[in-house]
mmCIF file of C-alpha atoms in Angstrom:
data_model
loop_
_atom_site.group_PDB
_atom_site.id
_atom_site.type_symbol
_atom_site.label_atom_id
_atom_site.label_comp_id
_atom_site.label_asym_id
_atom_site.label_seq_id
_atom_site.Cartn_x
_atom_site.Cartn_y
_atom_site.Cartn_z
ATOM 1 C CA UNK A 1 0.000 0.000 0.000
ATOM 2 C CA UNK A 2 1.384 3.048 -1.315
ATOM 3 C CA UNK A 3 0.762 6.135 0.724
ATOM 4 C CA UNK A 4 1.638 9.000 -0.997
ATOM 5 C CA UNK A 5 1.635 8.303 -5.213
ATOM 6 C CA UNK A 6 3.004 10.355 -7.735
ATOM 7 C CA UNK A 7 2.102 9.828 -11.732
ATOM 8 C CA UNK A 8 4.106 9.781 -13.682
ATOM 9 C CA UNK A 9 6.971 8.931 -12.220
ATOM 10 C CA UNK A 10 9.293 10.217 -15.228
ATOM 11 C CA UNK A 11 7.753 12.365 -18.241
ATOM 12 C CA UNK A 12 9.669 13.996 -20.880
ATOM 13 C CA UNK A 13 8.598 16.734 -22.965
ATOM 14 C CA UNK A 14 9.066 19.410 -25.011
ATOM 15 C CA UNK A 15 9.643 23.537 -24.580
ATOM 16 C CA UNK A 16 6.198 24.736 -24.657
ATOM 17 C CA UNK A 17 4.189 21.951 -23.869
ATOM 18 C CA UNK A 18 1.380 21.396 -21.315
ATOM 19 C CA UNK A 19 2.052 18.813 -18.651
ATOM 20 C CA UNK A 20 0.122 17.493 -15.249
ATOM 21 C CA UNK A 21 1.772 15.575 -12.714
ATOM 22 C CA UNK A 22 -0.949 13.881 -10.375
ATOM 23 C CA UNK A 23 -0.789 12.953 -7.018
ATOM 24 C CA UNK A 24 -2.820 11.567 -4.579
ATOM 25 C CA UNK A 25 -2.601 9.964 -0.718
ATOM 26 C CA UNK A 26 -4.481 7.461 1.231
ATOM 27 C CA UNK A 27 -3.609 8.531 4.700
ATOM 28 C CA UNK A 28 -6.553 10.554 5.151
ATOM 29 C CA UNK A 29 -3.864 13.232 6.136
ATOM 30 C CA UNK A 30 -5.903 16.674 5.534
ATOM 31 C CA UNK A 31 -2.622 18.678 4.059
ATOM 32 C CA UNK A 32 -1.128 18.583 1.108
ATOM 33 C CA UNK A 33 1.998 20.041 -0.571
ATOM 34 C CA UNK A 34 4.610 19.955 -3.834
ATOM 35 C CA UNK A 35 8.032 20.739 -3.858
ATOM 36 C CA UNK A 36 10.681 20.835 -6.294
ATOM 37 C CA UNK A 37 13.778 19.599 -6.156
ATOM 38 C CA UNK A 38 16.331 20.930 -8.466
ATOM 39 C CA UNK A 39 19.462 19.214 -9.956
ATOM 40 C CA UNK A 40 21.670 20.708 -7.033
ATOM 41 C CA UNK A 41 19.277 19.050 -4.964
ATOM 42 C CA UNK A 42 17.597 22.040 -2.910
ATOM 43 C CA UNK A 43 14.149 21.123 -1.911
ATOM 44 C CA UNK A 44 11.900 24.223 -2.332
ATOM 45 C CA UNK A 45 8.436 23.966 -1.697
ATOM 46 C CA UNK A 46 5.928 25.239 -4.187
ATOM 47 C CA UNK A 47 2.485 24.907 -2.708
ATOM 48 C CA UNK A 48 0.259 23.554 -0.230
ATOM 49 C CA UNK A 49 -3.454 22.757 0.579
ATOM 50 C CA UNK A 50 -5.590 22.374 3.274
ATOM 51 C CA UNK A 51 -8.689 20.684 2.915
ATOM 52 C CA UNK A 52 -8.755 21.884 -0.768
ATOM 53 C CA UNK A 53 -7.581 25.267 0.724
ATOM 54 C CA UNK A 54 -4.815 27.028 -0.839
ATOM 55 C CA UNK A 55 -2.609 27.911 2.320
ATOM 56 C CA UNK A 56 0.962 28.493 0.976
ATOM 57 C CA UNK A 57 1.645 29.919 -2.667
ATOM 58 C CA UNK A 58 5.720 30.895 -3.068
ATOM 59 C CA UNK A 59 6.718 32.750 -5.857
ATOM 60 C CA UNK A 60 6.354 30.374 -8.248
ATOM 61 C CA UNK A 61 5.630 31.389 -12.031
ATOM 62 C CA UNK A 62 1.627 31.678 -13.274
ATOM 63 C CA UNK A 63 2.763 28.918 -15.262
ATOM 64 C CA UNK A 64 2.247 26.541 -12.465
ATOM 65 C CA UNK A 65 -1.093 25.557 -11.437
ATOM 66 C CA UNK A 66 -2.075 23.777 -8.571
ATOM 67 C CA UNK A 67 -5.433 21.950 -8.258
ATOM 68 C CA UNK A 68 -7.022 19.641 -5.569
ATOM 69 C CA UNK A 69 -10.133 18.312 -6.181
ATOM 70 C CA UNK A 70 -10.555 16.442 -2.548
ATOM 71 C CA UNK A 71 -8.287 16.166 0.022
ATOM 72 C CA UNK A 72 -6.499 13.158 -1.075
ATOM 73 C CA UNK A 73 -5.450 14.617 -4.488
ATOM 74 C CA UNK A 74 -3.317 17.429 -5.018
ATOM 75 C CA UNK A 75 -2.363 17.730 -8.731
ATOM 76 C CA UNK A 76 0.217 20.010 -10.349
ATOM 77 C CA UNK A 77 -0.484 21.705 -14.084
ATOM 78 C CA UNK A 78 2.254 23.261 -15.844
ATOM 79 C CA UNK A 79 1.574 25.364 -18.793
ATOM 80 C CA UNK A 80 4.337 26.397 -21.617
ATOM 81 C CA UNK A 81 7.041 24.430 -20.252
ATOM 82 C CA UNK A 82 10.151 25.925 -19.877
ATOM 83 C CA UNK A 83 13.973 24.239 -19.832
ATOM 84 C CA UNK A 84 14.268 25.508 -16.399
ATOM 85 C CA UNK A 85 11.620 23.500 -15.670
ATOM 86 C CA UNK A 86 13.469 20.585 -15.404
ATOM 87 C CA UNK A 87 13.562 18.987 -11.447
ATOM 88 C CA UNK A 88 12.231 16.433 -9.319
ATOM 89 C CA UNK A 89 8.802 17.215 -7.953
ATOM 90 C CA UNK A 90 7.678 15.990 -4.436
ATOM 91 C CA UNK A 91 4.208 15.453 -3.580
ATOM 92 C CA UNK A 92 4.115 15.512 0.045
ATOM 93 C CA UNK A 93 0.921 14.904 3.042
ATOM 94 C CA UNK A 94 0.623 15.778 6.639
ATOM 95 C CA UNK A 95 -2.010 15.004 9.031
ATOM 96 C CA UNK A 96 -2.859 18.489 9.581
ATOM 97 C CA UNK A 97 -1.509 21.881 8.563
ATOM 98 C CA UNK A 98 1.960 22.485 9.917
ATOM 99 C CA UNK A 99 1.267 25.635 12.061
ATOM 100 C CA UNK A 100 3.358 26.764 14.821
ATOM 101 C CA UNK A 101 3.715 24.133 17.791
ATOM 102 C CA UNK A 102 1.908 21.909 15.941
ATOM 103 C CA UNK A 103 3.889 20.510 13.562
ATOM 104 C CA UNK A 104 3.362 17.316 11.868
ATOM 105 C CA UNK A 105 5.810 14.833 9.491
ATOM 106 C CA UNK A 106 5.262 15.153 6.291
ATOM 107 C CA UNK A 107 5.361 11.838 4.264
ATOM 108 C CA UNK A 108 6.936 12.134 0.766
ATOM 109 C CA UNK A 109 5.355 10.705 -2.743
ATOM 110 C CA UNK A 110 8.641 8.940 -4.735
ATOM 111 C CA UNK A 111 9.009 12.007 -6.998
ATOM 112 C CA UNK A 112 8.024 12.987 -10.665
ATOM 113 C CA UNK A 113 11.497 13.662 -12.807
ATOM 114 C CA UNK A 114 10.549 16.440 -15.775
ATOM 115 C CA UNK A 115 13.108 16.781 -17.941
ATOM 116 C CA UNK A 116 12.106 19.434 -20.635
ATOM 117 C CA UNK A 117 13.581 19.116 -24.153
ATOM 118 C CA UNK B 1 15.518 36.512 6.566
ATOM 119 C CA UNK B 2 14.583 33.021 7.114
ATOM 120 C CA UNK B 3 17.194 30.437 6.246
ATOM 121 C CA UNK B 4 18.483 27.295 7.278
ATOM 122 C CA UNK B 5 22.161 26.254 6.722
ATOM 123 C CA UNK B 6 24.338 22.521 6.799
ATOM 124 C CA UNK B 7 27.952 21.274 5.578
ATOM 125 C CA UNK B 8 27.571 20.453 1.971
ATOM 126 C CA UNK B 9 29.294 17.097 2.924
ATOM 127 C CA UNK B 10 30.450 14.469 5.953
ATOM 128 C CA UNK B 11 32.507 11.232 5.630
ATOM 129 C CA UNK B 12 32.539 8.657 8.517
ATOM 130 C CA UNK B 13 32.662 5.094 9.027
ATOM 131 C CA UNK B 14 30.690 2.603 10.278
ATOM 132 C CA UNK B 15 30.301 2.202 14.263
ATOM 133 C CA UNK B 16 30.678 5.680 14.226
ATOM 134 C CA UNK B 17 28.582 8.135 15.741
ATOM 135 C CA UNK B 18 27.485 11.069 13.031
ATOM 136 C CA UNK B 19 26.388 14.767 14.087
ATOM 137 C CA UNK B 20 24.532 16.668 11.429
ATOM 138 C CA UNK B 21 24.458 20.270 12.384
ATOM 139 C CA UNK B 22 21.874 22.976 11.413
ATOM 140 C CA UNK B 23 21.439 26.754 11.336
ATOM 141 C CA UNK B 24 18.647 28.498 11.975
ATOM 142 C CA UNK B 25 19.360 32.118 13.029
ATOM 143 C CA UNK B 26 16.160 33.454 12.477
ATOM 144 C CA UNK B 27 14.248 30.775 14.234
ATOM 145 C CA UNK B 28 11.539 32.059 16.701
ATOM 146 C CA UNK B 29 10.075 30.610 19.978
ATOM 147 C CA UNK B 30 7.106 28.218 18.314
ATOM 148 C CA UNK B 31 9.069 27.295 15.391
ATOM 149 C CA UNK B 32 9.590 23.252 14.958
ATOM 150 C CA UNK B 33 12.833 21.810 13.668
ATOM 151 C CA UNK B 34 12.959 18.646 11.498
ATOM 152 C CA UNK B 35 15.053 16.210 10.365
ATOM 153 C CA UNK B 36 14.569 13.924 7.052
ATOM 154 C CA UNK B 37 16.436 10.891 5.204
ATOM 155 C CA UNK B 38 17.006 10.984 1.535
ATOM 156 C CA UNK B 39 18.320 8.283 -0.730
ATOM 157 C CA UNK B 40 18.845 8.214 -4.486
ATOM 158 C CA UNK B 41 15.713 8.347 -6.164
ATOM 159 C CA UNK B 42 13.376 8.459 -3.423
ATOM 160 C CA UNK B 43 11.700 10.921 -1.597
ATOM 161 C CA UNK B 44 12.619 12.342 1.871
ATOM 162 C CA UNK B 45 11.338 10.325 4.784
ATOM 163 C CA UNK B 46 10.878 11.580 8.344
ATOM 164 C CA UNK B 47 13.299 10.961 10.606
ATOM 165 C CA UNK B 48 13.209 12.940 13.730
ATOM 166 C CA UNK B 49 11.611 16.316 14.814
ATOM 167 C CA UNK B 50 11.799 18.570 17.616
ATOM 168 C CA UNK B 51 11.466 22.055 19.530
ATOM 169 C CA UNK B 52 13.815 22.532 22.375
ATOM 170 C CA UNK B 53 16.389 20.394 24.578
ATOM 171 C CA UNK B 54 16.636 16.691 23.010
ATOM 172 C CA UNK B 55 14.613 14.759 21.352
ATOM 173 C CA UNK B 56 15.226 10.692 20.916
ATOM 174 C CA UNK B 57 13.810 8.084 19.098
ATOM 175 C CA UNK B 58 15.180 4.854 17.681
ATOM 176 C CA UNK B 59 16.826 6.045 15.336
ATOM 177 C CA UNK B 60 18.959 9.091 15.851
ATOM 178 C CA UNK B 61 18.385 11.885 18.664
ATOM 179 C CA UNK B 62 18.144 15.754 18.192
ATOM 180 C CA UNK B 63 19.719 18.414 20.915
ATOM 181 C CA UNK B 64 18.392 21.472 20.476
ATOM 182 C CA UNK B 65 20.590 24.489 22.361
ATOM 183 C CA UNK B 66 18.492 27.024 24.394
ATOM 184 C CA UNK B 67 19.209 29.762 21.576
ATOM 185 C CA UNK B 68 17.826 27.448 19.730
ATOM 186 C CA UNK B 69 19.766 29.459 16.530
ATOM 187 C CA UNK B 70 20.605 25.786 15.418
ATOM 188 C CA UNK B 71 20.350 21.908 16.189
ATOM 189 C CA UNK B 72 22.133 18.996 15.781
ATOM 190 C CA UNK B 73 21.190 15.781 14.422
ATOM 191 C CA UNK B 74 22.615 12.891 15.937
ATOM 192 C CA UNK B 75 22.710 9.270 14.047
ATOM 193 C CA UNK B 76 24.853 6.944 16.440
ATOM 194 C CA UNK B 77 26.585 3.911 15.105
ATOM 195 C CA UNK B 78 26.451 4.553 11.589
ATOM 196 C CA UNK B 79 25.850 1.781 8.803
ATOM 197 C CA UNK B 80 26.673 1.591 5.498
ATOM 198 C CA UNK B 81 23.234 2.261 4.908
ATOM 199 C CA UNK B 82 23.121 5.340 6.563
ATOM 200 C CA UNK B 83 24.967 6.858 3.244
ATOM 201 C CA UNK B 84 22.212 9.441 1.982
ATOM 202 C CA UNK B 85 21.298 13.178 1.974
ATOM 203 C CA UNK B 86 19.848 14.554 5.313
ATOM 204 C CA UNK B 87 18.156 17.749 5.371
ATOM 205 C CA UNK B 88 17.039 20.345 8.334
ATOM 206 C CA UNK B 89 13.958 21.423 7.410
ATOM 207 C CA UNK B 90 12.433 24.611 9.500
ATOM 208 C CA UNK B 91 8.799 26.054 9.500
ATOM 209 C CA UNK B 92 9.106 29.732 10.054
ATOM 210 C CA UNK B 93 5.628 30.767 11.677
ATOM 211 C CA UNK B 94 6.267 34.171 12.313
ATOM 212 C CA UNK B 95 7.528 34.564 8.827
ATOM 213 C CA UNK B 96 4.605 34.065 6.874
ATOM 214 C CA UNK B 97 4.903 30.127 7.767
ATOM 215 C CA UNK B 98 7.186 29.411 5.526
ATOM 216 C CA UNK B 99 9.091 26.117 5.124
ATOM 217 C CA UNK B 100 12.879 26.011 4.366
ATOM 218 C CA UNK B 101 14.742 23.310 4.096
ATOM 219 C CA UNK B 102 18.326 23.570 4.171
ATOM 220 C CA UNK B 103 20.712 22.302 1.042
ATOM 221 C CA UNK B 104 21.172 19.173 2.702
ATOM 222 C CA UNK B 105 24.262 17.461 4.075
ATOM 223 C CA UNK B 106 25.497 14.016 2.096
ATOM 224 C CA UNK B 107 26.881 11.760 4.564
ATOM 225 C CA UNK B 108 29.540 8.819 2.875
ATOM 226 C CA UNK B 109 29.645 6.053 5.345
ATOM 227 C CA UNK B 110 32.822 3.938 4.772
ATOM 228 C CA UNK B 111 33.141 0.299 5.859
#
């Protein structure tokens, strides 16, 4: 039983394509994030939801779009993809929203490796 | 600002006892410090978290200073399979609740 999935788990694709990564948990945790992971391996993170709630938003380009249609799927659209674009990217859950004191471990999907062409 | 920072790097060998530290200048008084595991090809996994003093578990322990401007991540009796990339990772409340992990610290265990 996998608990946090990732699909796909490699995609490869051109400069200026459209591209969704999907990603879904069955913890029943009620937050949900994606990072990326770059080729120096720094871990940024990109997003996160809470109960479908958009809580965190870095400064990530427009060109990312996050979408969660429950709680146990968090899926990542990318639009015009770019050459930088190329990382890992982490889905990630946590039992609740990590907020001060209480701060919960987040468990880690296997990664998505874009490499754009 | 908030930021986190490790050693780029640690070698050791196995029996010995590995400390991992982190800094967190910026951290304030609710902020949580955690520690994850990362092999090749696999995401990070959980391996220790804390908030003050020392935290242990059974698999590594975590002292925390009372400045609490960094901590220290504490694997004892290394393995072979200990060889990976461990990160800090700090949630910043009182800066907009952000999450920064540091650039991670690849340990070489040696036989």
């Amino acid at each position: 039983d996998t608990a946090v999935s990732q699909t796909p788990k490699y995609l490869v694709t051109q400069m200026g394509n459209d591209k969704s990564i999907k990603c879904e948990q069955n913890l029943g945790h009620d937050t949900m994030y994606w990072y990326k992971q770059d080729s120096k391996k720094f871990l940024k993170i990109m997003f996160s939801y809470n109960n479908k709630e958009l809580i965190i938003n870095e400064t990530v380009p427009n060109r990312f779009s996050p979408k969660s249609p429950d709680k146990a799927h968090l899926n990542l659209h990318i639009n015009s993809l770019e050459l930088g674009d190329s990382a890992v990217y982490f889905c990630a859950s946590s039992q609740r929203r990590l907020a001060g004191s209480d701060s919960y471990e987040q468990y880690f999907g296997p990664g998505t490796r874009l490499t754009v062409t | 600002l908030a930021k986190t920072t490790q050693p780029i790097s640690m070698d050791s060998y196995e029996g010995q006892e590995v400390n991992i530290t982190c800094s967190h200048n910026n951290i304030a008084t609710n902020d949580y410090i955690t520690w994850y595991q990362q092999f090749p090809s696999q995401g990070p996994r959980f391996i220790i978290q804390g908030y003050k003093t020392k935290v242990t578990n059974e698999v590594a322990s975590l002292f925390i200073p009372a400045d609490r401007k960094s901590s220290t991540l504490s694997l004892p009796r290394v393995s072979l399979s200990d060889t990976a990339v461990y990160y800090c990772l700090v949630l910043f409340y009182n800066q907009g609740g952000k999450l920064i992990f540091g650039q991670g610290t690849e340990l070489s265990v040696k036989p």
